[in-house]
Short mmCIF file of C-alpha atoms in Angstrom, two decimals:
data_model
loop_
_atom_site.label_atom_id
_atom_site.label_comp_id
_atom_site.label_asym_id
_atom_site.label_seq_id
_atom_site.Cartn_x
_atom_site.Cartn_y
_atom_site.Cartn_z
CA ARG A 1 0.00 0.00 0.00
CA TRP A 2 2.81 2.39 0.92
CA ARG A 3 4.55 1.60 -2.35
CA GLN A 4 1.41 2.46 -4.32
CA LEU A 5 0.45 5.61 -2.44
CA HIS A 6 3.91 7.08 -1.86
CA PRO A 7 6.41 5.53 -4.30
CA GLU A 8 9.14 8.08 -3.54
CA GLU A 9 9.02 7.38 0.20
CA TYR A 10 8.93 3.64 -0.43
CA GLU A 11 12.02 3.94 -2.63
CA LYS A 12 13.78 5.78 0.22
CA TYR A 13 12.78 2.91 2.52
CA LEU A 14 14.29 0.32 0.16
CA ILE A 15 17.52 2.29 -0.09
CA LEU A 16 17.76 2.65 3.69
CA ILE A 17 17.08 -1.06 4.26
CA SER A 18 19.78 -1.91 1.73
CA GLN A 19 22.26 0.33 3.54
CA ILE A 20 21.34 -1.18 6.92
CA GLU A 21 21.71 -4.68 5.47
CA LYS A 22 25.31 -3.93 4.51
CA GLU A 23 25.98 -2.69 8.03
CA VAL A 24 24.39 -5.85 9.47
CA GLU A 25 26.54 -8.01 7.20
CA GLU A 26 29.65 -6.34 8.58
CA ILE A 27 28.50 -6.76 12.17
CA CYS A 28 27.73 -10.44 11.57
CA MET A 29 31.17 -11.19 10.16
CA PHE A 30 32.35 -11.68 13.72
CA PRO A 31 31.05 -14.35 16.10
CA ALA A 32 28.71 -13.35 18.89
CA GLU A 33 28.64 -14.77 22.38
CA ASP A 34 24.85 -14.47 22.50
CA ASN A 35 22.96 -14.59 19.21
CA ASN A 36 19.69 -13.64 20.90
CA LYS A 37 21.24 -10.41 22.16
CA ARG A 38 22.69 -9.78 18.71
CA TYR A 39 19.27 -10.30 17.13
CA VAL A 40 17.64 -7.82 19.53
CA LYS A 41 20.46 -5.33 18.94
CA LEU A 42 20.11 -5.61 15.15
CA ARG A 43 16.32 -5.34 15.31
CA ASP A 44 16.65 -2.21 17.48
CA LEU A 45 19.19 -0.81 15.01
CA VAL A 46 16.77 -1.27 12.12
CA LYS A 47 13.81 0.18 13.99
CA GLY A 48 15.85 3.14 15.21
CA LYS A 49 17.05 4.03 11.73
CA LEU A 50 13.56 3.65 10.30
CA LYS A 51 12.15 5.88 13.05
CA GLU A 52 14.87 8.44 12.41
CA LYS A 53 14.12 8.57 8.67
CA PHE A 54 10.35 7.99 8.79
CA GLY A 55 9.35 9.53 12.11
CA TYR A 56 5.86 10.21 10.87
CA LEU A 57 5.05 6.47 10.87
CA ASN A 58 3.42 5.03 14.00
CA ASP A 59 5.13 2.41 16.17
CA ILE A 60 3.05 -0.47 14.82
CA THR A 61 4.02 0.35 11.24
CA LEU A 62 7.67 0.79 12.22
CA SER A 63 7.61 -2.59 13.98
CA ASN A 64 5.99 -4.26 10.97
CA LEU A 65 8.59 -2.78 8.61
CA THR A 66 11.38 -3.80 10.97
CA ASN A 67 10.09 -7.35 11.33
CA GLY A 68 9.61 -7.64 7.58
CA ALA A 69 13.16 -6.53 6.84
CA VAL A 70 14.71 -8.84 9.45
CA ALA A 71 12.55 -11.76 8.31
CA ASP A 72 13.68 -11.17 4.73
CA TRP A 73 17.31 -11.25 5.79
CA LEU A 74 16.80 -14.46 7.77
CA ILE A 75 15.03 -16.19 4.90
CA ARG A 76 17.89 -15.30 2.54
CA CYS A 77 20.59 -16.22 5.07
CA PRO A 78 22.84 -19.02 3.77
CA LEU A 79 23.40 -20.48 7.25
CA ASP A 80 21.93 -23.82 8.21
CA PHE A 81 20.05 -23.30 11.49
CA GLU A 82 19.55 -27.02 12.25
#
């Protein structure tokens, strides 16, 4: 819906998520002692940057966008979680 109603803002979102993904890739190059803490830290990083750039969006929308981005990264992750 956002893409249809506000294509310019949606394009800014895609660019920002791409930039954050590169930052996350760098962070994840090094092992973590606690992957749960890392996950929470990365999720907070994404939500914080989205809130900074798109402060007019409500918290539910920001959470949905954050969860969608993180879920996309996890689904494309080449690691075997078994």
